[in-house]
PDB file of C-alpha atoms in Angstrom:
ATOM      1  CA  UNK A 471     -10.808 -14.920  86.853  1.00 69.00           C
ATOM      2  CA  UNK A 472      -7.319 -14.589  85.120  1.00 79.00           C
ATOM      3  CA  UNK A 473      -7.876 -11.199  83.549  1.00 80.00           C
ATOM      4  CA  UNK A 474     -10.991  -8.943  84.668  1.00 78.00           C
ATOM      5  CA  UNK A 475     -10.188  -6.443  82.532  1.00 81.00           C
ATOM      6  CA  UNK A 476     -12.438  -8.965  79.895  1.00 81.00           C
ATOM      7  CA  UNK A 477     -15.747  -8.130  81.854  1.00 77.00           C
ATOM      8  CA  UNK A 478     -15.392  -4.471  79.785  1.00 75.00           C
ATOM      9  CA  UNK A 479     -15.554  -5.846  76.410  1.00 75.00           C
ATOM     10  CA  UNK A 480     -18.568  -8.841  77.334  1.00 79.00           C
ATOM     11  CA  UNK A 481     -22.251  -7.542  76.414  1.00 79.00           C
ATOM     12  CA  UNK A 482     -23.990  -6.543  79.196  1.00 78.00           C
ATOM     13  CA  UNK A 483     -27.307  -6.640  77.758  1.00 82.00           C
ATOM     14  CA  UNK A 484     -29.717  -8.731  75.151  1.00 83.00           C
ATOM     15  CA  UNK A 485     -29.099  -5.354  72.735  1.00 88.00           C
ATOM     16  CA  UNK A 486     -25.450  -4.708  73.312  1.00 86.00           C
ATOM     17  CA  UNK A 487     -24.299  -6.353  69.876  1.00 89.00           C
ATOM     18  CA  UNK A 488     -27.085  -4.519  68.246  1.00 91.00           C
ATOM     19  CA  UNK A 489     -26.103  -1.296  69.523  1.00 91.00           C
ATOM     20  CA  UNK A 490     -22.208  -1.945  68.787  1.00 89.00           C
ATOM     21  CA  UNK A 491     -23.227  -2.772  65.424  1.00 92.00           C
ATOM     22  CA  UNK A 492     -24.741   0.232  64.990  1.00 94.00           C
ATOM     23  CA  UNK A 493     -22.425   2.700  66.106  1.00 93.00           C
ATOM     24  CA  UNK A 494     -20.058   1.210  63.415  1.00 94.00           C
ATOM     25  CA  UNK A 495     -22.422   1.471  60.953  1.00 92.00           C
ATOM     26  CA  UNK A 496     -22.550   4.924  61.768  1.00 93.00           C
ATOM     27  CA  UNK A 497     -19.081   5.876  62.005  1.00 95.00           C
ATOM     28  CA  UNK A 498     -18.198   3.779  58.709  1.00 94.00           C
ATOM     29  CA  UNK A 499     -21.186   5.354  56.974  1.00 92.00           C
ATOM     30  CA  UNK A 500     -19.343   8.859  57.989  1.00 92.00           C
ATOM     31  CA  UNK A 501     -16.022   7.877  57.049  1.00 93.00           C
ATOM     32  CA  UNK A 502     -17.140   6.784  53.477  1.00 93.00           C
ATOM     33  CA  UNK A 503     -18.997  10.063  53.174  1.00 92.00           C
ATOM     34  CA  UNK A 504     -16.245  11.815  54.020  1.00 92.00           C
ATOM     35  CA  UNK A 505     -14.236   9.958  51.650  1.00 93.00           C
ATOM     36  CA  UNK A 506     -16.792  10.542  48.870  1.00 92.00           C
ATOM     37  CA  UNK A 507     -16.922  13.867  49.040  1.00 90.00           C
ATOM     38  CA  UNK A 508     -13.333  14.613  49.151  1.00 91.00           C
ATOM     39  CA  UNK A 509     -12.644  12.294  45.869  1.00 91.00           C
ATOM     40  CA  UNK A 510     -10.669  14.112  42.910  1.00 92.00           C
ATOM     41  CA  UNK A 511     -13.132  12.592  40.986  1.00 90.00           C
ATOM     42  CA  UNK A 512     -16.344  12.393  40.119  1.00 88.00           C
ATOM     43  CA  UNK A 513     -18.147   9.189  41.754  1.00 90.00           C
ATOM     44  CA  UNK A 514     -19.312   6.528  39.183  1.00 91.00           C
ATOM     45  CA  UNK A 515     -21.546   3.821  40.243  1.00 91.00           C
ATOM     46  CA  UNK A 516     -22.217  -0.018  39.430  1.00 95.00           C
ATOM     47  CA  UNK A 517     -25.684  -0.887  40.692  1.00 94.00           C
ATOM     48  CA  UNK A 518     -26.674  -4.676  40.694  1.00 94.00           C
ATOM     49  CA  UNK A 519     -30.193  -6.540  41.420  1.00 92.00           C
ATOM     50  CA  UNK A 520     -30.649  -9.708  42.453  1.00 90.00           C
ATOM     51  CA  UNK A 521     -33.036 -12.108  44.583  1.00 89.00           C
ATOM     52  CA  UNK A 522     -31.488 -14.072  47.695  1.00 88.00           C
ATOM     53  CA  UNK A 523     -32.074 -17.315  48.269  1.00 92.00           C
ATOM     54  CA  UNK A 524     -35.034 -16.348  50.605  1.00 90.00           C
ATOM     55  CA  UNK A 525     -36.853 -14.530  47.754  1.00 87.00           C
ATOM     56  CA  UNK A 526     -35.500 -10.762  49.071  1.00 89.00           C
ATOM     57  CA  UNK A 527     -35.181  -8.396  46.304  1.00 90.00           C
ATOM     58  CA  UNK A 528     -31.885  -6.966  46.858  1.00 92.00           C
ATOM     59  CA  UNK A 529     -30.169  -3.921  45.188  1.00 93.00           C
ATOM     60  CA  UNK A 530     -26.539  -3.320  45.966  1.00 95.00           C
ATOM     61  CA  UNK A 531     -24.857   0.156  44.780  1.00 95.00           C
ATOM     62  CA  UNK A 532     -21.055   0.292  45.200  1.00 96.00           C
ATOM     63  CA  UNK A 533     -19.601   4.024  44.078  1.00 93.00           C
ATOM     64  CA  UNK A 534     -15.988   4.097  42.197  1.00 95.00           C
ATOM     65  CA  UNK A 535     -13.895   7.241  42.773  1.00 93.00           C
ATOM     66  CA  UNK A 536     -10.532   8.517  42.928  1.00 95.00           C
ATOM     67  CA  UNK A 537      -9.474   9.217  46.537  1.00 94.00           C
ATOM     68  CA  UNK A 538      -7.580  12.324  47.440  1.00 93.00           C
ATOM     69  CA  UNK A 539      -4.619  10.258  46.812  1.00 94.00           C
ATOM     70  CA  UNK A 540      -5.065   9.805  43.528  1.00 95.00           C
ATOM     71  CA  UNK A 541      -6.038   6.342  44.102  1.00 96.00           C
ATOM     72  CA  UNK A 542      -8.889   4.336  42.582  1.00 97.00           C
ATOM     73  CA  UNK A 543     -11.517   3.223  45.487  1.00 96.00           C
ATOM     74  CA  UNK A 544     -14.167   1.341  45.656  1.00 96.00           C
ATOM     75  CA  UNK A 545     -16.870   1.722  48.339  1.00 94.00           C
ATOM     76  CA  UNK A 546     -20.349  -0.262  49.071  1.00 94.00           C
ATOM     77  CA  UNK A 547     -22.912   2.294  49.592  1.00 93.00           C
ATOM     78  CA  UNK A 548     -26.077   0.453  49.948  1.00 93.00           C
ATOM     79  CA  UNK A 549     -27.125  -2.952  49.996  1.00 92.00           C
ATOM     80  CA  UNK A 550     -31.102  -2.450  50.269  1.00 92.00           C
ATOM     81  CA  UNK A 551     -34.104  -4.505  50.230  1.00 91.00           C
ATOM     82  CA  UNK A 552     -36.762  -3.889  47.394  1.00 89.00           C
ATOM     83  CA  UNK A 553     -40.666  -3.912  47.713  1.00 84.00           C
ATOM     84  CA  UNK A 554     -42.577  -5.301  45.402  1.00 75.00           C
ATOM     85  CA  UNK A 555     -41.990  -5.397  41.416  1.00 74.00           C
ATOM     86  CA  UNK A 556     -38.556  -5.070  40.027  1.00 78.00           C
ATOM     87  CA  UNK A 557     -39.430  -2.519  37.639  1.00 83.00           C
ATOM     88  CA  UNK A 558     -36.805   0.200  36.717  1.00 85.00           C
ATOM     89  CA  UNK A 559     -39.219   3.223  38.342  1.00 87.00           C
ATOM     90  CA  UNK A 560     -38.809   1.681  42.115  1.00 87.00           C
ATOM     91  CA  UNK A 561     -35.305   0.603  41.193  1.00 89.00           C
ATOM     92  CA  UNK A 562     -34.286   4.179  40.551  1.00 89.00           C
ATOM     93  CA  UNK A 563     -36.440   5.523  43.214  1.00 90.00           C
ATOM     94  CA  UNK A 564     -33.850   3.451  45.496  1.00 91.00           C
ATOM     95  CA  UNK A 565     -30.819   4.212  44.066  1.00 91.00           C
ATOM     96  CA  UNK A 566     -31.542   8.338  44.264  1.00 91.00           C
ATOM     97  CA  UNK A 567     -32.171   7.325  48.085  1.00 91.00           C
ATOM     98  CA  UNK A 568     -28.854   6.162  48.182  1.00 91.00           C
ATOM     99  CA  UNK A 569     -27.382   9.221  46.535  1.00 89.00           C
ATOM    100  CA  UNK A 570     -29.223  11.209  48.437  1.00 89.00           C
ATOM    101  CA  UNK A 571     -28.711  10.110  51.942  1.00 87.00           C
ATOM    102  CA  UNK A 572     -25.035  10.192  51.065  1.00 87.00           C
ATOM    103  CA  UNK A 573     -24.832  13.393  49.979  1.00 84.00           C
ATOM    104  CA  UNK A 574     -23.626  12.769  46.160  1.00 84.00           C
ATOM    105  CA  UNK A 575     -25.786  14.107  44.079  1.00 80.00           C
ATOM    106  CA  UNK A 576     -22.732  17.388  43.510  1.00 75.00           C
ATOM    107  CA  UNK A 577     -20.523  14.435  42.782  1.00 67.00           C
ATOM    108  CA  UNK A 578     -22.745  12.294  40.351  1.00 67.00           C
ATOM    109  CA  UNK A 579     -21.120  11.682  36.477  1.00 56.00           C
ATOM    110  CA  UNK A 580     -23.728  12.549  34.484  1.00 56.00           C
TER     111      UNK A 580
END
């Protein structure tokens, strides 16, 4: 009652978080893109496996550039689930996902 201007920022709906979520991810995912590809350097990556408590396979890639700043950033790119074995063909399978869905295969250190 003291300040109605609260109703505007209350979900309205059962999906409202979900779709706020969402919409961050998006315009995060964008903004690290963006940051990516404008790097002075080229992107190097530490990639890590491990299995959650719940027995998820999970692969997380974080990419290490320097911004156009000249500063050294770090970024999480992916933390993604893994099907079935552990085995270094599915692991690498996931990882060029990554690199591809981010646009960084120009920018890869190889």
């Amino acid at each position: 009652y003291l300040n109605p201007a609260v109703d505007n920022h209350l979900p309205s709906s059962h999906n409202t978080i979900q779709q706020w979520t969402l919409r961050m991810y998006g315009t995060e995912k964008g903004r690290i893109q963006q940051k990516l590809q404008s790097s002075l350097s080229k992107i190097h990556f530490t990639v890590d496996l491990w299995t959650s408590p719940n027995s998820l396979a999970i692969l997380g890639v974080i990419g290490h550039y320097i911004s156009e700043s000249g500063v050294l950033q770090h970024s999480i790119l992916a933390l993604k689930e893994l099907d079935g074995a552990h085995s270094g063909e599915i692991q690498a399978v996931s990882i060029m996902e990554v690199y591809t869905i981010m646009g960084l295969l120009r920018k890869l250190d190889t």
